[in-house]
CSV table of C-alpha atoms and ligand atoms in Angstrom, one decimal:
chain,number,residue,atom,x,y,z
G,1,UNK,CA,266.3,278.5,286.5
G,2,UNK,CA,268.9,277.7,283.9
G,3,UNK,CA,269.5,274.0,283.5
G,4,UNK,CA,272.7,272.5,282.0
G,5,UNK,CA,272.8,269.9,279.3
G,6,UNK,CA,274.3,267.1,281.4
G,7,UNK,CA,271.1,265.0,281.3
G,8,UNK,CA,270.8,264.7,277.5
G,9,UNK,CA,271.6,261.3,276.2
G,10,UNK,CA,271.2,262.4,272.6
G,11,UNK,CA,272.2,265.7,271.1
G,12,UNK,CA,270.1,268.6,270.0
G,13,UNK,CA,271.0,270.2,266.6
G,14,UNK,CA,269.7,273.5,265.3
G,15,UNK,CA,269.5,273.8,261.5
G,16,UNK,CA,269.1,277.4,260.5
G,17,UNK,CA,269.6,279.6,257.4
G,18,UNK,CA,267.7,281.9,255.1
G,19,UNK,CA,264.3,280.5,253.8
G,20,UNK,CA,265.0,278.3,250.8
G,21,UNK,CA,268.5,277.2,251.8
G,22,UNK,CA,267.3,273.6,252.4
G,23,UNK,CA,266.7,273.4,256.1
G,24,UNK,CA,263.6,271.3,255.9
G,25,UNK,CA,264.9,268.9,253.2
G,26,UNK,CA,268.2,268.5,255.1
G,27,UNK,CA,266.5,268.1,258.5
G,28,UNK,CA,264.1,265.5,257.4
G,29,UNK,CA,266.8,263.4,255.7
G,30,UNK,CA,269.0,263.8,258.8
G,31,UNK,CA,266.1,262.7,261.0
G,32,UNK,CA,265.6,259.6,258.9
G,33,UNK,CA,269.3,258.7,259.0
G,34,UNK,CA,269.7,259.3,262.8
G,35,UNK,CA,266.3,258.7,264.3
G,36,UNK,CA,266.4,262.1,265.9
G,37,UNK,CA,263.1,264.1,266.0
G,38,UNK,CA,262.6,266.7,263.3
G,39,UNK,CA,260.9,269.8,264.7
G,40,UNK,CA,259.8,272.2,262.0
G,41,UNK,CA,259.3,275.4,264.0
G,42,UNK,CA,257.4,277.2,261.3
G,43,UNK,CA,254.8,274.4,261.1
G,44,UNK,CA,254.7,274.1,264.9
G,45,UNK,CA,253.9,277.8,265.1
G,46,UNK,CA,251.0,277.4,262.7
G,47,UNK,CA,249.6,274.2,264.1
G,48,UNK,CA,249.7,275.2,267.7
G,49,UNK,CA,249.0,278.9,267.0
G,50,UNK,CA,252.2,280.1,268.8
G,51,UNK,CA,251.9,283.4,267.0
G,52,UNK,CA,250.4,286.9,267.4
G,53,UNK,CA,248.6,286.8,264.1
G,54,UNK,CA,249.5,287.3,260.4
G,55,UNK,CA,251.6,290.2,259.3
G,56,UNK,CA,250.4,291.3,255.9
G,57,UNK,CA,253.6,293.3,255.2
G,58,UNK,CA,255.9,290.4,256.0
G,59,UNK,CA,253.5,287.9,254.6
G,60,UNK,CA,254.1,285.6,257.5
G,61,UNK,CA,253.0,284.8,261.0
G,62,UNK,CA,254.4,286.9,263.8
G,63,UNK,CA,256.1,284.2,265.9
G,64,UNK,CA,255.6,284.4,269.7
G,65,UNK,CA,259.0,283.5,270.8
G,66,UNK,CA,258.1,282.9,274.5
G,67,UNK,CA,255.3,280.5,273.5
G,68,UNK,CA,257.6,278.6,271.2
G,69,UNK,CA,260.3,278.2,273.9
G,70,UNK,CA,257.7,277.1,276.5
G,71,UNK,CA,256.3,274.6,274.0
G,72,UNK,CA,259.7,273.1,273.3
G,73,UNK,CA,261.4,273.2,276.7
G,74,UNK,CA,260.6,269.6,277.8
G,75,UNK,CA,261.4,267.9,274.6
G,76,UNK,CA,264.7,269.9,274.3
G,77,UNK,CA,265.7,268.9,277.8
G,78,UNK,CA,265.1,265.3,276.9
G,79,UNK,CA,267.4,265.7,273.8
G,80,UNK,CA,267.5,264.1,270.4
G,81,UNK,CA,266.0,266.9,268.4
G,82,UNK,CA,266.7,268.6,265.1
G,83,UNK,CA,265.2,272.1,265.2
G,84,UNK,CA,264.5,273.7,261.8
G,85,UNK,CA,264.0,277.5,261.8
G,86,UNK,CA,265.1,280.6,259.9
G,87,UNK,CA,266.1,282.4,263.2
G,88,UNK,CA,268.0,281.4,266.2
G,89,UNK,CA,268.6,284.2,268.6
G,90,UNK,CA,265.6,283.6,270.9
G,91,UNK,CA,266.3,279.9,271.7
G,92,UNK,CA,268.1,279.3,275.0
G,93,UNK,CA,271.8,278.8,274.4
G,94,UNK,CA,271.9,275.7,276.5
G,95,UNK,CA,269.5,273.8,274.2
G,96,UNK,CA,272.0,273.1,271.4
G,97,UNK,CA,275.1,270.9,271.0
G,98,UNK,CA,275.5,271.8,267.3
G,99,UNK,CA,274.3,274.7,265.2
G,100,UNK,CA,274.3,274.3,261.4
G,101,UNK,CA,273.8,277.4,259.1
G,102,UNK,CA,272.9,276.4,255.6
G,103,UNK,CA,274.1,278.8,252.8
G,104,UNK,CA,273.1,279.0,249.2
G,105,UNK,CA,274.5,280.9,246.2
G,106,UNK,CA,272.3,284.0,245.6
G,107,UNK,CA,271.2,283.1,242.0
G,108,UNK,CA,270.3,279.5,243.0
G,109,UNK,CA,268.3,280.8,246.0
G,110,UNK,CA,266.6,283.4,243.9
G,111,UNK,CA,265.3,280.7,241.6
G,112,UNK,CA,264.2,278.5,244.5
G,113,UNK,CA,262.3,281.3,246.2
G,114,UNK,CA,260.7,282.4,242.9
G,115,UNK,CA,259.5,278.8,242.4
G,116,UNK,CA,258.0,278.9,245.9
G,117,UNK,CA,256.0,281.9,244.8
G,118,UNK,CA,258.0,284.6,246.6
G,119,UNK,CA,257.9,288.0,244.8
G,120,UNK,CA,258.6,291.6,245.5
G,121,UNK,CA,260.0,292.6,248.9
G,122,UNK,CA,259.5,289.1,250.4
G,123,UNK,CA,261.8,287.8,247.7
G,124,UNK,CA,264.4,290.6,247.8
G,125,UNK,CA,264.5,290.7,251.7
G,126,UNK,CA,265.4,287.0,251.7
G,127,UNK,CA,268.0,287.4,249.1
G,128,UNK,CA,269.5,290.3,251.0
G,129,UNK,CA,269.4,288.2,254.2
G,130,UNK,CA,271.5,285.6,252.4
G,131,UNK,CA,273.9,288.1,250.8
G,132,UNK,CA,274.6,289.7,254.2
G,133,UNK,CA,274.9,286.3,256.0
G,134,UNK,CA,272.4,287.5,258.5
G,135,UNK,CA,271.8,284.0,259.9
G,136,UNK,CA,275.5,283.1,260.2
G,137,UNK,CA,276.1,286.3,262.2
G,138,UNK,CA,273.0,285.7,264.4
G,139,UNK,CA,274.2,282.1,265.1
G,140,UNK,CA,277.7,283.3,265.9
G,141,UNK,CA,276.4,286.0,268.3
G,142,UNK,CA,274.0,283.6,270.0
G,143,UNK,CA,276.0,280.4,270.4
G,144,UNK,CA,279.6,279.4,271.3
G,145,UNK,CA,281.6,279.8,268.0
G,146,UNK,CA,283.0,276.3,268.3
G,147,UNK,CA,279.6,274.7,267.9
G,148,UNK,CA,278.5,276.8,264.8
G,149,UNK,CA,279.2,275.4,261.3
G,150,UNK,CA,278.3,276.9,257.9
G,151,UNK,CA,277.5,274.4,255.2
G,152,UNK,CA,277.0,275.0,251.5
G,153,UNK,CA,273.6,273.9,250.2
G,154,UNK,CA,273.5,274.6,246.4
G,155,UNK,CA,273.0,271.1,245.0
G,156,UNK,CA,271.5,267.7,245.8
G,157,UNK,CA,275.1,266.5,246.3
G,158,UNK,CA,275.6,269.1,249.0
G,159,UNK,CA,272.5,267.8,250.8
G,160,UNK,CA,273.8,264.2,250.7
G,161,UNK,CA,277.2,265.3,251.9
G,162,UNK,CA,275.8,267.5,254.7
G,163,UNK,CA,273.5,264.7,255.9
G,164,UNK,CA,276.4,262.2,255.9
G,165,UNK,CA,278.7,264.7,257.8
G,166,UNK,CA,276.0,265.4,260.3
G,167,UNK,CA,275.1,261.8,260.8
G,168,UNK,CA,278.7,261.0,261.6
G,169,UNK,CA,278.7,263.9,264.0
G,170,UNK,CA,275.6,262.5,265.8
G,171,UNK,CA,277.1,259.0,266.0
G,172,UNK,CA,280.3,260.4,267.5
G,173,UNK,CA,278.5,262.6,270.0
G,174,UNK,CA,279.0,261.7,273.7
G,175,UNK,CA,276.9,263.0,276.6
G,176,UNK,CA,278.7,265.8,278.4
G,177,UNK,CA,279.7,264.7,281.9
V,1,ADP,P1,263.9,275.8,253.8
V,1,ADP,O1,263.3,274.8,254.7
V,1,ADP,O2,265.3,276.2,254.2
V,1,ADP,O3,263.0,276.9,253.5
V,1,ADP,P2,263.5,273.7,251.8
V,1,ADP,O4,264.2,272.5,252.4
V,1,ADP,O5,262.0,273.7,251.9
V,1,ADP,O6,264.2,275.0,252.4
V,1,ADP,O7,264.0,273.8,250.3
V,1,ADP,C1,263.4,274.7,249.4
V,1,ADP,C2,263.3,274.1,248.0
V,1,ADP,O8,264.7,274.1,247.5
V,1,ADP,C3,262.8,272.7,247.9
V,1,ADP,O9,262.1,272.6,246.7
V,1,ADP,C4,264.1,271.9,247.9
V,1,ADP,O10,263.9,270.7,247.2
V,1,ADP,C5,265.1,272.7,247.2
V,1,ADP,N1,266.4,272.6,247.8
V,1,ADP,C6,266.8,272.9,249.0
V,1,ADP,N2,268.1,272.6,249.2
V,1,ADP,C7,268.6,272.2,248.0
V,1,ADP,C8,269.9,271.8,247.5
V,1,ADP,N3,270.9,271.8,248.3
V,1,ADP,N4,270.0,271.4,246.3
V,1,ADP,C9,268.9,271.3,245.4
V,1,ADP,N5,267.6,271.7,245.8
V,1,ADP,C10,267.5,272.1,247.1
V,2,MN,MN1,261.4,274.9,255.8
């Protein structure tokens, strides 16, 4: 049965965006500043084996969305989470109070992903994902438009500013009556 968010005393934030846009860096700094819990979904999937094996073509695990949602349900109901993942359409809408989509200039992102060792189609697919704003569209289709914000993440200064903005947002958040 669908539950509302009225019992949360602290907000849940989703940090999404193309791989390399700075989700993990931003989320861990935000967690430190706010004492919210950082949930790196990619790591969770690996650690708890919430996947259906490795896909050679995609060069990544095939995430099992149902297992991930089951695993996170209790903690999300409790509130106070920063969820970090490069996808967002399979999480229940009711989980989130704020949805942040990080965006990075294509040439900056290209360098970051190359440094991470991405090549060939894995590299070009992710650059295309950013060019076509796939995650922003997915977020807008999956959540109320008034809780979705796009934030630029090109430089270290952008990270500091985004963390400060989001920390203020957390401090000003009030439980929904
Ligand atoms: P994601 O979790 O979205 O894949 P990461 O946080 O792991 O991205 O960042 C990928 C790499 O890019 C890291 O080396 C990180 O230090 C760097 N990086 C991320 N965002 C920025 C930014 N806004 N400015 C400078 N470097 C960044
Ligand atoms: Mn990450």
